[in-house]
PDB file of C-alpha atoms in Angstrom:
ATOM      1  CA  MET A   1       3.274 -23.328  77.567  1.00  0.00           C
ATOM      2  CA  THR A   2       4.293 -20.942  80.316  1.00  0.00           C
ATOM      3  CA  GLN A   3       7.931 -21.037  81.344  1.00  0.00           C
ATOM      4  CA  ALA A   4       8.536 -22.225  84.900  1.00  0.00           C
ATOM      5  CA  ALA A   5       8.932 -19.322  87.284  1.00  0.00           C
ATOM      6  CA  HIS A   6      11.588 -19.165  89.989  1.00  0.00           C
ATOM      7  CA  TYR A   7      10.510 -17.216  93.039  1.00  0.00           C
ATOM      8  CA  ALA A   8      13.267 -15.600  95.065  1.00  0.00           C
ATOM      9  CA  PRO A   9      12.604 -14.954  98.760  1.00  0.00           C
ATOM     10  CA  ASP A  10      12.641 -11.177  98.272  1.00  0.00           C
ATOM     11  CA  LEU A  11      10.046 -11.242  95.502  1.00  0.00           C
ATOM     12  CA  ALA A  12       6.287 -11.507  95.753  1.00  0.00           C
ATOM     13  CA  PRO A  13       4.923 -14.909  96.814  1.00  0.00           C
ATOM     14  CA  PRO A  14       3.817 -17.292  94.065  1.00  0.00           C
ATOM     15  CA  PRO A  15       0.254 -17.018  92.764  1.00  0.00           C
ATOM     16  CA  THR A  16      -2.449 -18.790  94.713  1.00  0.00           C
ATOM     17  CA  LEU A  17      -3.360 -20.642  91.517  1.00  0.00           C
ATOM     18  CA  GLU A  18      -1.474 -21.039  88.267  1.00  0.00           C
ATOM     19  CA  VAL A  19      -2.601 -23.161  85.327  1.00  0.00           C
ATOM     20  CA  ARG A  20      -0.119 -23.763  82.521  1.00  0.00           C
ATOM     21  CA  GLY A  21      -1.172 -25.253  79.194  1.00  0.00           C
ATOM     22  CA  GLY A  22      -4.373 -26.805  80.523  1.00  0.00           C
ATOM     23  CA  ARG A  23      -6.192 -29.082  78.097  1.00  0.00           C
ATOM     24  CA  LYS A  24      -9.522 -30.886  78.265  1.00  0.00           C
ATOM     25  CA  ASN A  25     -11.153 -33.069  75.624  1.00  0.00           C
ATOM     26  CA  PHE A  26     -14.624 -34.567  75.527  1.00  0.00           C
ATOM     27  CA  GLY A  27     -14.199 -37.240  72.882  1.00  0.00           C
ATOM     28  CA  ALA A  28     -13.443 -35.429  69.634  1.00  0.00           C
ATOM     29  CA  VAL A  29     -14.350 -32.040  71.129  1.00  0.00           C
ATOM     30  CA  HIS A  30     -11.324 -30.052  72.316  1.00  0.00           C
ATOM     31  CA  ALA A  31     -12.924 -27.835  74.964  1.00  0.00           C
ATOM     32  CA  LEU A  32      -9.616 -26.493  76.281  1.00  0.00           C
ATOM     33  CA  ARG A  33      -6.648 -26.422  73.914  1.00  0.00           C
ATOM     34  CA  GLY A  34      -4.000 -24.721  76.035  1.00  0.00           C
ATOM     35  CA  VAL A  35      -5.175 -22.391  78.788  1.00  0.00           C
ATOM     36  CA  ASP A  36      -2.994 -20.382  81.160  1.00  0.00           C
ATOM     37  CA  LEU A  37      -4.310 -18.628  84.245  1.00  0.00           C
ATOM     38  CA  VAL A  38      -2.688 -16.750  87.106  1.00  0.00           C
ATOM     39  CA  ALA A  39      -4.789 -15.866  90.175  1.00  0.00           C
ATOM     40  CA  ARG A  40      -3.066 -14.011  93.010  1.00  0.00           C
ATOM     41  CA  ALA A  41      -4.053 -13.482  96.626  1.00  0.00           C
ATOM     42  CA  GLY A  42      -5.589 -10.057  97.177  1.00  0.00           C
ATOM     43  CA  GLU A  43      -6.634  -9.690  93.547  1.00  0.00           C
ATOM     44  CA  VAL A  44      -9.725 -10.194  91.414  1.00  0.00           C
ATOM     45  CA  THR A  45      -8.911 -12.019  88.181  1.00  0.00           C
ATOM     46  CA  ALA A  46     -11.698 -11.741  85.615  1.00  0.00           C
ATOM     47  CA  LEU A  47     -12.176 -14.722  83.284  1.00  0.00           C
ATOM     48  CA  VAL A  48     -13.901 -13.579  80.107  1.00  0.00           C
ATOM     49  CA  GLY A  49     -14.660 -14.924  76.666  1.00  0.00           C
ATOM     50  CA  ASP A  50     -17.490 -15.493  74.226  1.00  0.00           C
ATOM     51  CA  ASN A  51     -19.997 -18.323  74.625  1.00  0.00           C
ATOM     52  CA  GLY A  52     -18.179 -21.584  73.958  1.00  0.00           C
ATOM     53  CA  ALA A  53     -14.747 -20.120  74.708  1.00  0.00           C
ATOM     54  CA  GLY A  54     -14.202 -22.609  77.534  1.00  0.00           C
ATOM     55  CA  LYS A  55     -14.932 -20.588  80.671  1.00  0.00           C
ATOM     56  CA  SER A  56     -17.305 -23.115  82.258  1.00  0.00           C
ATOM     57  CA  THR A  57     -15.007 -26.031  81.455  1.00  0.00           C
ATOM     58  CA  MET A  58     -12.067 -24.103  82.890  1.00  0.00           C
ATOM     59  CA  ILE A  59     -13.667 -23.425  86.262  1.00  0.00           C
ATOM     60  CA  LYS A  60     -15.005 -26.979  86.475  1.00  0.00           C
ATOM     61  CA  CYS A  61     -11.491 -28.319  85.922  1.00  0.00           C
ATOM     62  CA  ILE A  62     -10.162 -26.051  88.670  1.00  0.00           C
ATOM     63  CA  ALA A  63     -13.015 -27.197  90.913  1.00  0.00           C
ATOM     64  CA  GLY A  64     -12.197 -30.865  90.291  1.00  0.00           C
ATOM     65  CA  ILE A  65     -15.425 -31.726  88.482  1.00  0.00           C
ATOM     66  CA  PHE A  66     -13.417 -32.492  85.333  1.00  0.00           C
ATOM     67  CA  PRO A  67      -9.694 -33.259  85.636  1.00  0.00           C
ATOM     68  CA  PHE A  68      -7.392 -31.575  83.128  1.00  0.00           C
ATOM     69  CA  ASP A  69      -6.207 -34.065  80.484  1.00  0.00           C
ATOM     70  CA  ALA A  70      -2.873 -32.288  80.159  1.00  0.00           C
ATOM     71  CA  GLY A  71      -1.043 -29.260  81.510  1.00  0.00           C
ATOM     72  CA  GLU A  72       0.262 -28.227  84.900  1.00  0.00           C
ATOM     73  CA  VAL A  73      -1.520 -26.838  87.950  1.00  0.00           C
ATOM     74  CA  PHE A  74       0.296 -25.064  90.769  1.00  0.00           C
ATOM     75  CA  PHE A  75      -1.307 -24.018  94.038  1.00  0.00           C
ATOM     76  CA  GLU A  76       0.686 -21.546  96.123  1.00  0.00           C
ATOM     77  CA  GLY A  77       3.740 -22.460  94.058  1.00  0.00           C
ATOM     78  CA  ARG A  78       3.457 -26.215  94.558  1.00  0.00           C
ATOM     79  CA  PRO A  79       2.530 -28.592  91.729  1.00  0.00           C
ATOM     80  CA  THR A  80      -0.790 -30.293  92.364  1.00  0.00           C
ATOM     81  CA  HIS A  81      -3.393 -32.460  90.663  1.00  0.00           C
ATOM     82  CA  ILE A  82      -7.061 -31.706  91.248  1.00  0.00           C
ATOM     83  CA  SER A  83      -9.018 -34.843  90.428  1.00  0.00           C
ATOM     84  CA  SER A  84     -12.178 -34.298  92.488  1.00  0.00           C
ATOM     85  CA  PRO A  85     -14.162 -31.537  94.231  1.00  0.00           C
ATOM     86  CA  GLY A  86     -12.777 -32.916  97.504  1.00  0.00           C
ATOM     87  CA  ASP A  87      -9.241 -32.233  96.282  1.00  0.00           C
ATOM     88  CA  ALA A  88     -10.210 -28.668  95.396  1.00  0.00           C
ATOM     89  CA  ASN A  89     -11.910 -28.080  98.751  1.00  0.00           C
ATOM     90  CA  ALA A  90      -8.893 -29.446 100.604  1.00  0.00           C
ATOM     91  CA  LEU A  91      -6.704 -26.863  98.859  1.00  0.00           C
ATOM     92  CA  GLY A  92      -9.102 -24.068  99.757  1.00  0.00           C
ATOM     93  CA  VAL A  93     -10.942 -23.700  96.436  1.00  0.00           C
ATOM     94  CA  GLU A  94     -14.636 -22.814  96.578  1.00  0.00           C
ATOM     95  CA  VAL A  95     -16.966 -22.152  93.633  1.00  0.00           C
ATOM     96  CA  VAL A  96     -20.219 -20.177  93.599  1.00  0.00           C
ATOM     97  CA  TYR A  97     -22.155 -21.300  90.517  1.00  0.00           C
ATOM     98  CA  GLN A  98     -24.943 -19.360  88.829  1.00  0.00           C
ATOM     99  CA  ASP A  99     -27.692 -21.513  90.353  1.00  0.00           C
ATOM    100  CA  LEU A 100     -26.241 -20.791  93.857  1.00  0.00           C
ATOM    101  CA  ALA A 101     -27.409 -24.219  95.142  1.00  0.00           C
ATOM    102  CA  LEU A 102     -29.394 -22.734  98.024  1.00  0.00           C
ATOM    103  CA  CYS A 103     -32.376 -24.396  99.734  1.00  0.00           C
ATOM    104  CA  ASP A 104     -35.364 -22.039  99.950  1.00  0.00           C
ATOM    105  CA  ASN A 105     -36.914 -23.930 102.869  1.00  0.00           C
ATOM    106  CA  LEU A 106     -33.841 -23.496 105.086  1.00  0.00           C
ATOM    107  CA  ASP A 107     -32.618 -20.389 106.871  1.00  0.00           C
ATOM    108  CA  ILE A 108     -29.354 -18.589 106.170  1.00  0.00           C
ATOM    109  CA  VAL A 109     -27.389 -20.415 108.862  1.00  0.00           C
ATOM    110  CA  HIS A 110     -28.415 -23.880 107.683  1.00  0.00           C
ATOM    111  CA  ASN A 111     -27.700 -22.947 104.064  1.00  0.00           C
ATOM    112  CA  MET A 112     -24.214 -21.743 104.935  1.00  0.00           C
ATOM    113  CA  PHE A 113     -23.442 -25.022 106.723  1.00  0.00           C
ATOM    114  CA  LEU A 114     -25.355 -27.287 104.337  1.00  0.00           C
ATOM    115  CA  GLY A 115     -23.550 -30.615 104.153  1.00  0.00           C
ATOM    116  CA  ARG A 116     -20.908 -29.476 106.662  1.00  0.00           C
ATOM    117  CA  GLU A 117     -23.035 -29.030 109.758  1.00  0.00           C
ATOM    118  CA  LEU A 118     -21.348 -28.621 113.137  1.00  0.00           C
ATOM    119  CA  LYS A 119     -22.438 -31.138 115.750  1.00  0.00           C
ATOM    120  CA  LYS A 120     -22.354 -31.458 119.495  1.00  0.00           C
ATOM    121  CA  GLY A 121     -22.681 -35.154 120.156  1.00  0.00           C
ATOM    122  CA  PHE A 122     -25.595 -36.393 118.066  1.00  0.00           C
ATOM    123  CA  ARG A 123     -27.244 -32.979 117.758  1.00  0.00           C
ATOM    124  CA  LEU A 124     -26.564 -30.006 115.549  1.00  0.00           C
ATOM    125  CA  ASP A 125     -24.596 -27.292 117.331  1.00  0.00           C
ATOM    126  CA  GLU A 126     -27.001 -24.502 116.406  1.00  0.00           C
ATOM    127  CA  SER A 127     -25.295 -21.929 118.629  1.00  0.00           C
ATOM    128  CA  ALA A 128     -21.838 -22.487 117.138  1.00  0.00           C
ATOM    129  CA  MET A 129     -23.160 -22.397 113.561  1.00  0.00           C
ATOM    130  CA  GLU A 130     -25.138 -19.225 114.210  1.00  0.00           C
ATOM    131  CA  THR A 131     -22.138 -17.506 115.804  1.00  0.00           C
ATOM    132  CA  ARG A 132     -19.802 -18.482 112.988  1.00  0.00           C
ATOM    133  CA  ALA A 133     -22.311 -17.459 110.288  1.00  0.00           C
ATOM    134  CA  ALA A 134     -22.785 -14.057 111.930  1.00  0.00           C
ATOM    135  CA  GLU A 135     -19.009 -13.563 112.158  1.00  0.00           C
ATOM    136  CA  VAL A 136     -18.478 -14.328 108.468  1.00  0.00           C
ATOM    137  CA  LEU A 137     -21.287 -12.026 107.342  1.00  0.00           C
ATOM    138  CA  ALA A 138     -19.931  -9.266 109.595  1.00  0.00           C
ATOM    139  CA  SER A 139     -16.386  -9.746 108.256  1.00  0.00           C
ATOM    140  CA  LEU A 140     -17.739  -9.184 104.750  1.00  0.00           C
ATOM    141  CA  SER A 141     -19.609  -6.060 105.908  1.00  0.00           C
ATOM    142  CA  VAL A 142     -22.950  -7.596 104.961  1.00  0.00           C
ATOM    143  CA  ARG A 143     -25.694  -5.396 106.425  1.00  0.00           C
ATOM    144  CA  THR A 144     -28.614  -6.019 104.068  1.00  0.00           C
ATOM    145  CA  VAL A 145     -29.817  -9.208 105.785  1.00  0.00           C
ATOM    146  CA  ARG A 146     -32.464  -8.657 108.443  1.00  0.00           C
ATOM    147  CA  SER A 147     -31.823 -11.878 110.360  1.00  0.00           C
ATOM    148  CA  ILE A 148     -29.518 -14.843 109.777  1.00  0.00           C
ATOM    149  CA  ARG A 149     -32.453 -17.053 110.758  1.00  0.00           C
ATOM    150  CA  GLN A 150     -34.757 -15.894 107.968  1.00  0.00           C
ATOM    151  CA  HIS A 151     -35.487 -18.403 105.222  1.00  0.00           C
ATOM    152  CA  VAL A 152     -33.661 -18.010 101.932  1.00  0.00           C
ATOM    153  CA  ALA A 153     -37.044 -17.973 100.163  1.00  0.00           C
ATOM    154  CA  SER A 154     -37.611 -14.488 101.605  1.00  0.00           C
ATOM    155  CA  LEU A 155     -34.342 -13.031 100.300  1.00  0.00           C
ATOM    156  CA  SER A 156     -33.780 -10.866  97.233  1.00  0.00           C
ATOM    157  CA  GLY A 157     -31.491 -11.975  94.417  1.00  0.00           C
ATOM    158  CA  GLY A 158     -28.611  -9.893  95.742  1.00  0.00           C
ATOM    159  CA  GLN A 159     -29.068 -11.247  99.260  1.00  0.00           C
ATOM    160  CA  ARG A 160     -29.089 -14.827  97.949  1.00  0.00           C
ATOM    161  CA  GLN A 161     -25.844 -14.186  96.108  1.00  0.00           C
ATOM    162  CA  THR A 162     -24.391 -12.739  99.316  1.00  0.00           C
ATOM    163  CA  VAL A 163     -25.319 -15.879 101.271  1.00  0.00           C
ATOM    164  CA  ALA A 164     -23.762 -18.117  98.599  1.00  0.00           C
ATOM    165  CA  ILE A 165     -20.541 -16.092  98.644  1.00  0.00           C
ATOM    166  CA  ALA A 166     -20.435 -16.042 102.451  1.00  0.00           C
ATOM    167  CA  ARG A 167     -20.840 -19.825 102.456  1.00  0.00           C
ATOM    168  CA  ALA A 168     -17.875 -20.099 100.081  1.00  0.00           C
ATOM    169  CA  VAL A 169     -15.562 -18.157 102.405  1.00  0.00           C
ATOM    170  CA  LEU A 170     -16.762 -19.885 105.572  1.00  0.00           C
ATOM    171  CA  TRP A 171     -14.220 -22.697 105.273  1.00  0.00           C
ATOM    172  CA  ASN A 172     -10.900 -20.823 105.315  1.00  0.00           C
ATOM    173  CA  SER A 173     -10.943 -20.538 101.547  1.00  0.00           C
ATOM    174  CA  LYS A 174      -7.923 -19.292  99.621  1.00  0.00           C
ATOM    175  CA  LEU A 175      -9.461 -19.127  96.139  1.00  0.00           C
ATOM    176  CA  VAL A 176     -13.094 -18.241  95.411  1.00  0.00           C
ATOM    177  CA  ILE A 177     -14.509 -18.618  91.899  1.00  0.00           C
ATOM    178  CA  LEU A 178     -17.677 -16.673  91.115  1.00  0.00           C
ATOM    179  CA  ASP A 179     -19.637 -17.713  88.024  1.00  0.00           C
ATOM    180  CA  GLU A 180     -21.609 -14.738  86.637  1.00  0.00           C
ATOM    181  CA  PRO A 181     -22.626 -13.504  90.136  1.00  0.00           C
ATOM    182  CA  THR A 182     -24.554 -10.473  88.814  1.00  0.00           C
ATOM    183  CA  ALA A 183     -26.241 -12.068  85.786  1.00  0.00           C
ATOM    184  CA  ALA A 184     -29.804 -11.890  87.132  1.00  0.00           C
ATOM    185  CA  LEU A 185     -29.508  -8.846  89.408  1.00  0.00           C
ATOM    186  CA  GLY A 186     -30.744  -5.282  89.197  1.00  0.00           C
ATOM    187  CA  VAL A 187     -28.509  -2.222  89.318  1.00  0.00           C
ATOM    188  CA  ALA A 188     -28.502  -1.716  93.099  1.00  0.00           C
ATOM    189  CA  GLN A 189     -28.044  -5.416  93.868  1.00  0.00           C
ATOM    190  CA  THR A 190     -25.270  -5.682  91.286  1.00  0.00           C
ATOM    191  CA  GLU A 191     -23.366  -2.875  92.971  1.00  0.00           C
ATOM    192  CA  GLN A 192     -23.727  -4.587  96.367  1.00  0.00           C
ATOM    193  CA  VAL A 193     -22.333  -7.856  94.989  1.00  0.00           C
ATOM    194  CA  LEU A 194     -19.434  -6.111  93.224  1.00  0.00           C
ATOM    195  CA  GLN A 195     -18.516  -4.379  96.469  1.00  0.00           C
ATOM    196  CA  LEU A 196     -18.559  -7.763  98.190  1.00  0.00           C
ATOM    197  CA  VAL A 197     -16.327  -9.238  95.472  1.00  0.00           C
ATOM    198  CA  ARG A 198     -13.846  -6.427  96.032  1.00  0.00           C
ATOM    199  CA  ARG A 199     -13.929  -6.982  99.802  1.00  0.00           C
ATOM    200  CA  LEU A 200     -13.083 -10.659  99.295  1.00  0.00           C
ATOM    201  CA  ALA A 201      -9.886  -9.677  97.493  1.00  0.00           C
ATOM    202  CA  ASP A 202      -9.106  -6.945 100.004  1.00  0.00           C
ATOM    203  CA  ALA A 203      -9.354  -9.606 102.723  1.00  0.00           C
ATOM    204  CA  GLY A 204      -6.493 -11.492 101.043  1.00  0.00           C
ATOM    205  CA  LEU A 205      -8.370 -14.083  98.993  1.00  0.00           C
ATOM    206  CA  ALA A 206      -7.681 -14.831  95.356  1.00  0.00           C
ATOM    207  CA  VAL A 207     -10.909 -14.263  93.420  1.00  0.00           C
ATOM    208  CA  VAL A 208     -11.704 -15.485  89.903  1.00  0.00           C
ATOM    209  CA  LEU A 209     -14.721 -13.673  88.472  1.00  0.00           C
ATOM    210  CA  VAL A 210     -16.460 -15.073  85.383  1.00  0.00           C
ATOM    211  CA  SER A 211     -18.431 -12.318  83.680  1.00  0.00           C
ATOM    212  CA  HIS A 212     -19.749 -11.092  80.332  1.00  0.00           C
ATOM    213  CA  ASN A 213     -20.145  -7.512  81.534  1.00  0.00           C
ATOM    214  CA  MET A 214     -17.034  -5.556  80.555  1.00  0.00           C
ATOM    215  CA  ASN A 215     -18.019  -2.516  82.606  1.00  0.00           C
ATOM    216  CA  GLU A 216     -18.207  -4.652  85.748  1.00  0.00           C
ATOM    217  CA  VAL A 217     -14.959  -6.399  84.868  1.00  0.00           C
ATOM    218  CA  LEU A 218     -13.033  -3.156  84.532  1.00  0.00           C
ATOM    219  CA  GLU A 219     -14.655  -1.764  87.673  1.00  0.00           C
ATOM    220  CA  VAL A 220     -13.640  -4.572  90.007  1.00  0.00           C
ATOM    221  CA  ALA A 221     -10.875  -6.664  88.395  1.00  0.00           C
ATOM    222  CA  ASP A 222      -7.120  -6.316  88.841  1.00  0.00           C
ATOM    223  CA  SER A 223      -6.331  -8.531  85.847  1.00  0.00           C
ATOM    224  CA  VAL A 224      -8.330  -9.947  82.956  1.00  0.00           C
ATOM    225  CA  ASN A 225      -7.811 -13.387  81.417  1.00  0.00           C
ATOM    226  CA  VAL A 226      -9.373 -13.760  77.968  1.00  0.00           C
ATOM    227  CA  LEU A 227     -10.279 -17.160  76.519  1.00  0.00           C
ATOM    228  CA  TYR A 228     -10.757 -17.602  72.791  1.00  0.00           C
ATOM    229  CA  LEU A 229     -11.897 -20.935  71.325  1.00  0.00           C
ATOM    230  CA  GLY A 230     -10.484 -22.932  74.218  1.00  0.00           C
ATOM    231  CA  GLN A 231      -7.165 -21.090  74.408  1.00  0.00           C
ATOM    232  CA  THR A 232      -5.846 -18.189  76.441  1.00  0.00           C
ATOM    233  CA  ALA A 233      -5.618 -15.159  74.186  1.00  0.00           C
ATOM    234  CA  ALA A 234      -3.964 -13.065  76.910  1.00  0.00           C
ATOM    235  CA  GLN A 235      -3.980 -12.140  80.556  1.00  0.00           C
ATOM    236  CA  VAL A 236      -3.608  -8.397  81.082  1.00  0.00           C
ATOM    237  CA  ARG A 237      -3.607  -5.930  83.941  1.00  0.00           C
ATOM    238  CA  ALA A 238      -6.971  -4.184  83.982  1.00  0.00           C
ATOM    239  CA  GLN A 239      -5.403  -0.749  84.447  1.00  0.00           C
ATOM    240  CA  ASP A 240      -3.276  -1.238  81.331  1.00  0.00           C
ATOM    241  CA  THR A 241      -6.056  -2.153  78.925  1.00  0.00           C
ATOM    242  CA  SER A 242      -9.402  -0.875  77.707  1.00  0.00           C
ATOM    243  CA  ARG A 243     -12.867  -2.205  77.074  1.00  0.00           C
ATOM    244  CA  SER A 244     -12.337  -2.148  73.297  1.00  0.00           C
ATOM    245  CA  GLU A 245      -9.057  -4.084  73.557  1.00  0.00           C
ATOM    246  CA  ILE A 246     -10.674  -6.771  75.704  1.00  0.00           C
ATOM    247  CA  ILE A 247     -13.596  -7.081  73.274  1.00  0.00           C
ATOM    248  CA  GLU A 248     -11.147  -7.395  70.384  1.00  0.00           C
ATOM    249  CA  LEU A 249      -9.391 -10.229  72.214  1.00  0.00           C
ATOM    250  CA  ILE A 250     -12.727 -11.925  72.924  1.00  0.00           C
ATOM    251  CA  THR A 251     -13.935 -11.715  69.339  1.00  0.00           C
ATOM    252  CA  SER A 252     -10.705 -12.343  67.393  1.00  0.00           C
ATOM    253  CA  GLY A 253      -8.182 -13.718  69.867  1.00  0.00           C
ATOM    254  CA  SER A 254      -5.756 -10.863  69.209  1.00  0.00           C
ATOM    255  CA  ALA A 255      -5.389  -7.244  70.236  1.00  0.00           C
ATOM    256  CA  ALA A 256      -6.809  -4.502  68.064  1.00  0.00           C
ATOM    257  CA  LEU A 257      -4.555  -3.181  65.308  1.00  0.00           C
ATOM    258  CA  GLY A 258      -2.454  -0.377  66.693  1.00  0.00           C
ATOM    259  CA  ALA A 259      -3.312  -1.153  70.314  1.00  0.00           C
ATOM    260  CA  PRO A 260      -0.508  -1.425  72.879  1.00  0.00           C
ATOM    261  CA  PRO A 261       1.069  -4.890  73.196  1.00  0.00           C
ATOM    262  CA  VAL A 262      -0.945  -7.207  75.386  1.00  0.00           C
ATOM    263  CA  ALA A 263       0.850  -9.300  78.026  1.00  0.00           C
ATOM    264  CA  SER A 264       0.273 -13.032  78.131  1.00  0.00           C
ATOM    265  CA  ALA A 265      -0.351 -14.966  81.326  1.00  0.00           C
ATOM    266  CA  SER A 266       3.294 -16.020  81.356  1.00  0.00           C
ATOM    267  CA  THR A 267       4.638 -12.477  81.236  1.00  0.00           C
ATOM    268  CA  ILE A 268       2.349 -11.397  84.044  1.00  0.00           C
ATOM    269  CA  ASN A 269       3.459 -14.410  86.046  1.00  0.00           C
ATOM    270  CA  ASP A 270       7.150 -13.649  85.532  1.00  0.00           C
ATOM    271  CA  ALA A 271       6.827  -9.971  86.370  1.00  0.00           C
ATOM    272  CA  PRO A 272       7.606  -8.896  89.971  1.00  0.00           C
ATOM    273  CA  ASN A 273       4.462  -8.344  92.047  1.00  0.00           C
ATOM    274  CA  GLY A 274       2.290  -9.362  89.097  1.00  0.00           C
ATOM    275  CA  SER A 275       2.871  -6.089  87.229  1.00  0.00           C
ATOM    276  CA  THR A 276       2.975  -5.985  83.459  1.00  0.00           C
ATOM    277  CA  PRO A 277       6.544  -5.825  82.128  1.00  0.00           C
ATOM    278  CA  ALA A 278       7.508  -2.858  79.974  1.00  0.00           C
TER     279      ALA A 278
END
């Protein structure tokens, strides 16, 4: 389990999210057997691993769908317990799942405010929602949408993903989790979404990106957290590792023979400014 970190005033602020020794069982199945994760504001943290490694369970525990059975969770340096999606939302955690959960028969504005509509008296405040939706899309430099009043059914896959991400950051989010956001996209649309992911981090959000594509991971991520059979194999700075080293961690749970030492989540956490210690 990760050692407790002590943050001095002159050091970098604590991570937006830190999970230490997270465990989750489903009966006799040990889905998570000790996971550590550090996600910092202004950074993209890639969460990678083979099928069955525990990625989906991990993000659902962070989102409050499943509570961790054991372990510690810290949000902005404070211990917390996320027992429901409402708890996660209250902290500023938003998740964009693969299915996006968009309604084709509604326009972009109504999709962005779905379930959280603004009202003026007994009526929907259409003007306020439209203004706020336009502001969020503009802040993310989204220029591929013709009109924020067009129905989602008319959008491309990349545009749909953009709307889902914009909806996630509409509510003063601090941590955004993206589950395979480019899985069903073409080359051009993938590049648009990756640029948007990078802009989220550049805007000061902590971003956790779940992906199987190592090229995309190394293109956009600042750090990479590797899960292996329900445990954290390592969390490394992207600039200090390689595609082959990450694949070795994914497939065997350990770095390739002769490769440079790989930092664990705890060593990244304890290093000033999130850098990898020498």
